[in-house]
Short mmCIF file of C-alpha atoms in Angstrom, two decimals:
data_model
loop_
_atom_site.label_atom_id
_atom_site.label_comp_id
_atom_site.label_asym_id
_atom_site.label_seq_id
_atom_site.Cartn_x
_atom_site.Cartn_y
_atom_site.Cartn_z
CA MET A 1 91.78 92.68 101.17
CA HIS A 2 92.25 92.76 97.44
CA ASP A 3 89.83 92.90 94.53
CA LEU A 4 89.92 89.52 92.78
CA ARG A 5 88.64 91.11 89.58
CA ALA A 6 91.65 93.43 89.52
CA LEU A 7 93.96 90.49 90.12
CA ARG A 8 92.35 88.53 87.25
CA ALA A 9 92.64 91.55 84.97
CA ASP A 10 96.35 92.17 85.64
CA PRO A 11 98.08 89.32 87.47
CA ALA A 12 101.53 90.45 86.30
CA GLY A 13 100.93 93.93 87.71
CA PHE A 14 99.77 92.45 91.01
CA ASP A 15 102.91 90.35 91.31
CA ALA A 16 105.07 93.32 90.31
CA ASP A 17 103.61 95.32 93.22
CA LEU A 18 104.42 92.49 95.62
CA ALA A 19 107.94 92.31 94.21
CA ARG A 20 108.44 95.96 95.16
CA ARG A 21 107.95 94.85 98.78
CA GLY A 22 110.38 91.98 98.32
CA LEU A 23 107.64 89.32 98.15
CA GLU A 24 107.31 86.33 95.85
CA PRO A 25 104.62 86.21 93.09
CA VAL A 26 101.30 84.70 94.16
CA SER A 27 98.83 85.50 91.38
CA SER A 28 99.08 82.13 89.59
CA SER A 29 98.38 80.12 92.75
CA ILE A 30 95.51 82.38 93.85
CA LEU A 31 93.96 82.41 90.38
CA ALA A 32 94.21 78.60 90.26
CA LEU A 33 92.23 78.43 93.51
CA ASP A 34 89.76 80.97 92.16
CA GLU A 35 89.35 79.05 88.90
CA GLU A 36 88.72 75.79 90.75
CA ARG A 37 86.22 77.54 93.02
CA ARG A 38 84.34 79.03 90.09
CA ALA A 39 84.38 75.66 88.28
CA ALA A 40 82.88 74.01 91.36
CA GLN A 41 80.19 76.67 91.56
CA THR A 42 79.39 76.31 87.86
CA ALA A 43 79.14 72.51 88.19
CA LEU A 44 76.93 73.01 91.26
CA GLN A 45 74.60 75.29 89.30
CA GLU A 46 74.45 72.82 86.40
CA LYS A 47 73.60 69.95 88.72
CA GLN A 48 70.99 72.10 90.46
CA THR A 49 69.42 72.82 87.09
CA ARG A 50 69.39 69.08 86.27
CA ARG A 51 67.94 68.26 89.69
CA ASN A 52 65.15 70.81 89.20
CA ALA A 53 64.33 69.23 85.83
CA LEU A 54 64.34 65.76 87.40
CA SER A 55 61.96 66.96 90.08
CA ARG A 56 59.51 68.09 87.41
CA GLU A 57 59.89 64.83 85.48
CA ILE A 58 59.42 62.71 88.59
CA GLY A 59 56.31 64.69 89.50
CA ALA A 60 54.80 64.16 86.05
CA ILE A 61 55.55 60.40 86.12
CA ARG A 62 54.01 60.01 89.57
CA ARG A 63 50.86 61.84 88.50
CA ASN A 64 50.53 59.32 85.67
CA LYS A 65 51.17 56.35 88.01
CA GLY A 66 54.44 55.58 86.25
CA ASP A 67 57.79 54.19 87.50
CA SER A 68 60.18 57.01 88.53
CA ALA A 69 62.68 54.89 90.47
CA ALA A 70 65.59 55.44 88.06
CA LEU A 71 65.09 59.20 88.05
CA GLU A 72 64.75 59.27 91.82
CA ALA A 73 68.05 57.41 92.16
CA GLU A 74 69.68 59.95 89.86
CA ALA A 75 68.25 62.79 91.96
CA ILE A 76 69.66 61.24 95.14
CA SER A 77 73.07 60.85 93.47
CA LEU A 78 72.92 64.46 92.29
CA ARG A 79 72.18 65.68 95.80
CA THR A 80 75.26 63.89 97.14
CA GLU A 81 77.40 65.33 94.34
CA MET A 82 75.98 68.81 94.99
CA GLU A 83 76.79 68.62 98.68
CA GLY A 84 80.37 67.72 97.84
CA LEU A 85 80.68 70.52 95.28
CA ASP A 86 79.18 73.05 97.70
CA ALA A 87 81.57 72.01 100.47
CA ARG A 88 84.53 72.20 98.08
CA ALA A 89 83.49 75.63 96.77
CA GLN A 90 83.22 76.94 100.33
CA GLU A 91 86.58 75.41 101.23
CA LEU A 92 88.22 77.04 98.21
CA ASP A 93 86.54 80.36 98.99
CA VAL A 94 87.96 80.31 102.54
CA GLU A 95 91.40 79.32 101.26
CA THR A 96 91.39 82.13 98.67
CA HIS A 97 90.20 84.61 101.29
CA ASP A 98 92.91 83.52 103.73
CA ARG A 99 95.62 83.81 101.07
CA LEU A 100 94.50 87.34 100.17
CA ALA A 101 94.10 88.42 103.80
CA VAL A 102 97.83 88.20 104.52
CA LEU A 103 98.95 90.07 101.40
CA PRO A 104 99.90 93.74 101.90
CA ASN A 105 98.32 96.69 100.17
CA ARG A 106 99.42 97.67 96.67
CA LEU A 107 101.85 100.57 96.74
CA ASP A 108 101.32 103.98 95.23
CA ALA A 109 103.44 104.64 92.13
CA SER A 110 105.25 107.49 93.94
CA VAL A 111 106.64 105.19 96.66
CA PRO A 112 110.42 104.93 96.10
CA ALA A 113 112.16 101.60 95.65
CA GLY A 114 114.18 100.22 98.54
CA ALA A 115 114.42 97.28 100.89
CA ASP A 116 114.51 99.05 104.25
CA GLU A 117 114.52 102.40 106.08
CA THR A 118 117.88 103.38 104.59
CA ALA A 119 116.10 104.00 101.27
CA ASN A 120 113.47 106.38 102.72
CA VAL A 121 113.47 109.80 101.08
CA VAL A 122 113.66 113.05 103.08
CA VAL A 123 110.95 115.34 101.70
CA HIS A 124 111.82 118.34 103.84
CA GLU A 125 113.33 119.37 107.15
CA ARG A 126 111.86 122.05 109.42
CA GLY A 127 113.08 123.89 112.51
CA ALA A 128 116.54 124.83 113.69
CA VAL A 129 118.52 122.21 115.58
CA ARG A 130 119.61 123.80 118.84
CA ASN A 131 123.33 124.34 119.39
CA PHE A 132 123.82 123.33 123.02
CA ALA A 133 126.62 124.87 125.07
CA PHE A 134 126.74 121.60 127.05
CA THR A 135 126.37 117.91 126.29
CA PRO A 136 122.62 117.25 126.15
CA LYS A 137 121.22 114.35 128.15
CA GLN A 138 118.75 111.69 127.11
CA HIS A 139 115.19 111.93 128.42
CA PHE A 140 115.55 109.10 130.92
CA GLU A 141 118.64 110.72 132.42
CA LEU A 142 116.69 113.95 132.90
CA GLY A 143 113.56 112.21 134.17
CA GLU A 144 115.27 109.92 136.63
CA ALA A 145 117.18 112.85 138.13
CA MET A 146 113.97 114.81 138.83
CA GLN A 147 112.39 113.80 142.14
CA GLN A 148 108.84 113.69 143.45
CA ASP A 149 108.15 112.47 147.01
CA GLY A 150 111.48 110.69 147.06
CA TYR A 151 110.93 108.89 143.77
CA ALA A 152 112.11 109.60 140.24
CA GLN A 153 109.52 111.52 138.24
CA MET A 154 110.25 109.13 135.34
CA ASP A 155 110.19 105.94 137.38
CA PHE A 156 111.13 102.84 135.40
CA ALA A 157 111.97 100.81 138.51
CA THR A 158 108.44 101.00 139.90
CA GLY A 159 106.94 100.42 136.45
CA ALA A 160 109.01 97.25 136.09
CA ARG A 161 108.12 96.09 139.60
CA LEU A 162 104.40 96.54 138.89
CA SER A 163 104.18 95.35 135.31
CA GLY A 164 107.53 94.18 133.97
CA ALA A 165 109.85 95.57 131.34
CA ARG A 166 108.75 98.41 129.00
CA PHE A 167 106.48 100.12 131.52
CA VAL A 168 107.03 103.40 133.33
CA MET A 169 105.35 105.35 136.10
CA LEU A 170 105.40 109.12 135.61
CA ARG A 171 105.12 111.45 138.60
CA GLY A 172 104.83 115.14 139.40
CA GLY A 173 105.72 117.67 136.72
CA ILE A 174 106.58 115.09 134.07
CA ALA A 175 103.22 113.36 134.52
CA ARG A 176 101.52 116.74 134.18
CA LEU A 177 103.60 117.57 131.09
CA GLU A 178 102.51 114.35 129.38
CA ARG A 179 98.86 115.12 130.18
CA ALA A 180 99.32 118.67 128.88
CA LEU A 181 100.76 117.39 125.62
CA GLY A 182 97.83 115.07 124.99
CA GLN A 183 95.26 117.77 125.73
CA PHE A 184 97.11 120.36 123.65
CA MET A 185 97.32 118.09 120.61
CA LEU A 186 93.69 116.98 120.81
CA ASP A 187 92.51 120.59 121.21
CA LEU A 188 94.61 121.67 118.23
CA HIS A 189 93.21 119.00 115.93
CA VAL A 190 89.64 119.71 116.99
CA THR A 191 89.61 123.50 117.09
CA GLU A 192 92.03 124.32 114.26
CA HIS A 193 92.12 121.25 112.04
CA GLY A 194 88.45 120.30 111.98
CA TYR A 195 88.60 116.82 113.49
CA SER A 196 85.72 115.57 115.64
CA GLU A 197 86.76 114.71 119.17
CA THR A 198 86.05 111.06 119.96
CA HIS A 199 86.45 108.95 123.08
CA VAL A 200 86.97 105.33 122.06
CA PRO A 201 86.90 101.93 123.75
CA VAL A 202 90.33 100.37 124.05
CA LEU A 203 88.93 96.84 123.89
CA VAL A 204 87.60 95.84 120.47
CA ASN A 205 86.35 92.67 118.82
CA GLU A 206 88.09 90.59 116.17
CA PRO A 207 86.16 92.03 113.17
CA ALA A 208 87.34 95.54 114.11
CA MET A 209 90.96 94.36 114.27
CA TYR A 210 90.64 92.41 111.03
CA GLY A 211 88.92 95.26 109.22
CA THR A 212 91.74 97.66 110.07
CA ASP A 213 94.35 95.12 108.83
CA LYS A 214 95.76 94.28 112.28
CA LEU A 215 94.64 90.65 112.00
CA PRO A 216 95.75 88.09 111.13
CA LYS A 217 99.12 89.63 110.21
CA PHE A 218 99.93 91.32 113.54
CA ALA A 219 98.26 89.03 116.08
CA ASP A 220 101.60 88.44 117.82
CA GLN A 221 102.10 92.18 118.29
CA SER A 222 98.82 92.75 120.12
CA PHE A 223 97.31 91.74 123.45
CA VAL A 224 94.10 89.68 123.56
CA THR A 225 91.86 88.97 126.55
CA THR A 226 90.62 85.56 127.62
CA ASP A 227 87.17 86.35 126.18
CA GLY A 228 88.54 87.18 122.72
CA ARG A 229 88.65 90.98 122.81
CA TRP A 230 91.76 92.87 121.73
CA LEU A 231 93.53 95.79 123.37
CA VAL A 232 93.89 98.42 120.67
CA PRO A 233 97.40 99.01 119.31
CA THR A 234 96.17 102.49 118.32
CA ALA A 235 92.88 104.40 118.26
CA GLU A 236 93.02 103.97 114.48
CA VAL A 237 91.22 100.66 115.06
CA PRO A 238 88.00 101.88 116.74
CA LEU A 239 87.96 105.19 114.83
CA THR A 240 88.23 103.56 111.40
CA ALA A 241 86.04 100.59 112.30
CA SER A 242 83.29 102.99 113.39
CA VAL A 243 82.07 102.85 109.76
CA MET A 244 82.45 99.06 109.47
CA GLY A 245 79.61 97.54 107.47
CA GLU A 246 78.05 100.93 106.77
CA MET A 247 76.82 102.69 103.66
CA VAL A 248 78.19 106.12 104.54
CA ASP A 249 76.19 109.16 103.46
CA ALA A 250 78.25 110.80 100.71
CA ALA A 251 77.26 114.23 102.06
CA GLN A 252 79.13 113.43 105.32
CA LEU A 253 82.47 112.89 103.58
CA PRO A 254 85.16 113.59 104.51
CA ILE A 255 84.70 112.34 108.06
CA ARG A 256 87.63 113.42 110.25
CA LEU A 257 87.97 111.90 113.72
CA SER A 258 90.54 112.35 116.47
CA ALA A 259 91.01 110.63 119.80
CA LEU A 260 93.48 110.59 122.68
CA SER A 261 93.70 107.02 123.90
CA LEU A 262 95.81 104.43 125.60
CA CYS A 263 97.52 102.07 123.16
CA PHE A 264 98.96 98.62 123.78
CA ARG A 265 101.61 96.74 121.82
CA SER A 266 103.46 93.58 122.72
CA GLU A 267 106.55 94.80 120.82
CA ALA A 268 107.18 91.26 119.56
CA GLY A 269 110.54 91.14 117.85
CA ALA A 270 111.78 94.28 119.64
CA SER A 271 114.05 92.44 122.07
CA GLY A 272 117.16 94.49 122.69
CA ARG A 273 115.85 97.56 120.85
CA ASP A 274 115.40 100.85 122.75
CA VAL A 275 115.66 99.08 126.10
CA ARG A 276 116.36 102.30 128.00
CA GLY A 277 113.70 104.95 128.30
CA MET A 278 110.21 105.52 126.91
CA LEU A 279 110.73 105.09 123.18
CA ARG A 280 109.28 101.59 122.99
CA GLN A 281 106.66 100.80 125.63
CA HIS A 282 103.93 98.17 125.94
CA GLN A 283 101.46 100.88 127.06
CA PHE A 284 101.46 104.46 125.84
CA GLU A 285 99.17 107.31 124.86
CA LYS A 286 98.68 108.67 121.38
CA VAL A 287 96.51 111.25 119.68
CA GLU A 288 95.20 109.62 116.52
CA MET A 289 93.75 111.20 113.40
CA VAL A 290 91.52 109.22 111.02
CA SER A 291 89.95 110.40 107.79
CA ILE A 292 87.25 108.63 105.78
CA THR A 293 86.88 110.12 102.34
CA THR A 294 86.32 109.53 98.63
CA PRO A 295 88.89 107.99 96.27
CA GLU A 296 89.19 111.31 94.46
CA GLU A 297 90.12 113.21 97.62
CA SER A 298 92.31 110.73 99.50
CA ASP A 299 95.67 111.92 98.13
CA ALA A 300 94.92 115.53 99.09
CA GLU A 301 93.64 114.34 102.47
CA HIS A 302 96.92 112.52 103.05
CA GLU A 303 98.88 115.73 102.54
CA ARG A 304 96.46 117.63 104.77
CA MET A 305 96.69 115.08 107.58
CA THR A 306 100.48 115.10 107.50
CA ARG A 307 100.51 118.89 107.72
CA CYS A 308 98.24 118.67 110.78
CA ALA A 309 100.81 116.44 112.48
CA GLU A 310 103.65 118.73 111.43
CA ARG A 311 101.83 121.70 112.94
CA VAL A 312 102.10 120.14 116.41
CA LEU A 313 105.88 119.99 116.12
CA GLU A 314 106.08 123.51 114.77
CA LEU A 315 104.14 124.90 117.73
CA LEU A 316 106.28 122.93 120.18
CA GLU A 317 109.38 124.27 118.39
CA ILE A 318 110.84 120.82 117.88
CA PRO A 319 113.02 120.26 114.79
CA PHE A 320 111.60 117.58 112.52
CA ARG A 321 111.79 116.13 109.07
CA ARG A 322 109.26 114.44 106.78
CA LEU A 323 110.19 111.17 105.09
CA LEU A 324 108.46 109.36 102.25
CA LEU A 325 108.82 105.71 103.13
CA CYS A 326 110.29 103.35 100.55
CA ALA A 327 108.59 100.16 99.38
CA GLY A 328 110.36 97.92 101.86
CA ASP A 329 109.55 100.14 104.85
CA THR A 330 105.92 100.94 104.05
CA GLY A 331 103.51 99.25 106.42
CA PHE A 332 101.31 96.28 105.56
CA GLY A 333 98.06 98.21 105.10
CA ALA A 334 99.45 101.40 103.58
CA ALA A 335 99.62 102.40 99.93
CA LYS A 336 101.79 105.38 100.86
CA THR A 337 103.23 106.63 104.15
CA TYR A 338 104.91 109.78 105.40
CA ASP A 339 106.86 109.50 108.63
CA LEU A 340 107.74 112.51 110.76
CA GLU A 341 110.98 112.22 112.69
CA ALA A 342 111.87 114.53 115.57
CA TRP A 343 115.45 115.44 116.39
CA LEU A 344 116.51 114.05 119.78
CA PRO A 345 119.68 115.84 120.90
CA GLY A 346 120.30 113.39 123.75
CA GLN A 347 120.53 110.57 121.23
CA GLN A 348 121.91 112.77 118.47
CA ALA A 349 119.44 111.04 116.18
CA TRP A 350 116.19 111.48 114.27
CA ARG A 351 113.41 109.28 115.68
CA GLU A 352 109.93 108.59 114.39
CA ILE A 353 107.21 110.55 116.17
CA SER A 354 104.35 110.26 113.67
CA SER A 355 103.32 108.07 110.77
CA CYS A 356 100.57 109.20 108.37
CA SER A 357 99.27 106.63 105.88
CA ASN A 358 96.79 106.42 103.05
CA THR A 359 95.37 102.89 102.92
CA ARG A 360 93.12 103.72 99.94
CA ASP A 361 90.28 101.13 99.90
CA PHE A 362 92.34 98.34 101.50
CA GLN A 363 90.72 98.62 104.93
CA ALA A 364 87.31 99.55 103.51
CA ARG A 365 87.16 96.28 101.56
CA ARG A 366 88.04 94.29 104.67
CA MET A 367 85.32 95.97 106.72
CA ASN A 368 82.82 96.58 103.88
CA ALA A 369 82.55 100.36 104.28
CA ARG A 370 81.04 102.06 101.23
CA TYR A 371 79.24 105.16 100.02
CA ARG A 372 77.02 105.88 97.03
CA PRO A 373 78.27 108.70 94.79
CA GLY A 374 75.18 110.37 93.36
CA GLU A 375 73.00 107.87 91.52
CA GLY A 376 75.88 105.50 90.82
CA ALA A 377 76.72 102.10 92.27
CA PRO A 378 78.21 101.88 95.78
CA VAL A 379 81.94 102.53 96.03
CA PHE A 380 84.37 101.65 98.81
CA VAL A 381 85.52 104.65 100.86
CA HIS A 382 89.19 105.47 101.32
CA THR A 383 90.59 105.51 104.85
CA LEU A 384 93.64 107.31 106.22
CA ASN A 385 95.28 107.33 109.63
CA GLY A 386 98.02 109.31 111.30
CA SER A 387 99.63 109.97 114.67
CA GLY A 388 99.03 113.48 115.78
CA LEU A 389 101.27 112.71 117.77
CA ALA A 390 102.54 109.81 119.88
CA VAL A 391 102.37 111.47 123.31
CA GLY A 392 105.22 109.63 125.01
CA ARG A 393 107.61 110.23 122.14
CA THR A 394 106.59 113.88 122.05
CA LEU A 395 107.34 114.09 125.77
CA ILE A 396 110.81 112.71 125.00
CA ALA A 397 111.34 115.27 122.24
CA VAL A 398 110.20 118.16 124.45
CA MET A 399 112.42 117.13 127.35
CA GLU A 400 115.51 116.65 125.22
CA ASN A 401 115.11 119.75 123.05
CA TRP A 402 114.05 122.08 125.87
CA GLN A 403 116.54 120.86 128.52
CA GLU A 404 118.88 123.23 130.36
CA GLU A 405 122.40 122.68 131.63
CA ASP A 406 121.26 122.24 135.23
CA GLY A 407 119.02 119.31 134.23
CA SER A 408 115.77 121.29 134.28
CA VAL A 409 113.37 121.41 131.34
CA THR A 410 111.78 124.61 130.05
CA VAL A 411 108.10 124.20 129.24
CA PRO A 412 107.39 125.26 125.63
CA PRO A 413 105.32 128.49 125.63
CA VAL A 414 102.39 126.84 123.83
CA LEU A 415 101.97 124.38 126.74
CA ARG A 416 102.14 126.77 129.66
CA THR A 417 98.41 127.40 129.94
CA TYR A 418 97.95 123.60 130.13
CA MET A 419 100.58 123.52 132.87
CA GLY A 420 98.90 126.12 135.07
CA GLY A 421 101.55 128.71 134.17
CA VAL A 422 104.52 126.49 135.09
CA GLU A 423 107.50 127.51 132.97
CA ARG A 424 110.17 125.05 134.10
CA LEU A 425 110.42 121.52 135.48
CA GLY A 426 113.20 120.24 137.72
#
């Protein structure tokens, strides 16, 4: 949600920010609604003042046994007019709110111009890309060749038979490797990076989805139950919404939370994209990081969070690069986003494995999460979220980067204690 006062103060600047995202100007139409709403409220207050005065006059006339019929008729007429003005003011308030609710966050000045991902800027690249002495395979080729009880350890056929397209059943060593990755990442963020471990519900209500900017914009990309609860697209939703409606104690900030959870996305609009393999699934696991902090500290927290995600890839010895997303590729709720892309030798391509965003006060306004700095007036907190990492995509990166010529996969040293000492799969 946006601050109407800021829009009134600088409508041209507001429209210029939207233009960076390729959107048309809206300030004049929204301010026209706002002006009409405020005019209706002012007229309502004036009529209420007149009605109060009439009430006093009518009372005085009645006490003196006089004729107050004309004034009473005026009072009745005023009440009808007031009801109409109140209904119109509420209607305009809802319309203004709805118009603002679908507008994306204002971008940070450092976000580069550009219409799509081709304009993203590589900040740095880390890790040596392995020089294979053989042609590396893609993860699904490796996983389908590994067997467990007569079935593929990466079993898309059974997943499709049970649930449809974009589901997989993992078995044996690959299933254990995915579990090891999730536990390793969560332990790292808790013990070394100072995040509080959290176990979250994966069904949330509509206010939680709205407050974290997933509704109404992304309703078609999420799953909803028949009783109106939503399957979380990421643990960002329950973690961030945990301070919804709260006046957070300033002494608690920054609050850093992490959770390993199931995530669910309908992948609307993804038809034909990444059909093979685990890159784009309806159900997956992810370790999420969320920070709730002050406006003064949010930029530094963004850098810190991104480094926490990078540390996972460094320990797994997976080559990666950090990208600063351009205006056209920055997500709806983000003011600034860094993506981490892992090198996948089977695809011979860089693929996103983490996205770390600073939403500033965009989500906090939607969910009314504030704190009181010292003796001053309440201020909206800043919220940040990041993947630390997407477990399934990390599994892909591990399998492809640590594969051997015989189709086996070496377990990265940092994971071996989580694997009960197993050093190789396949």
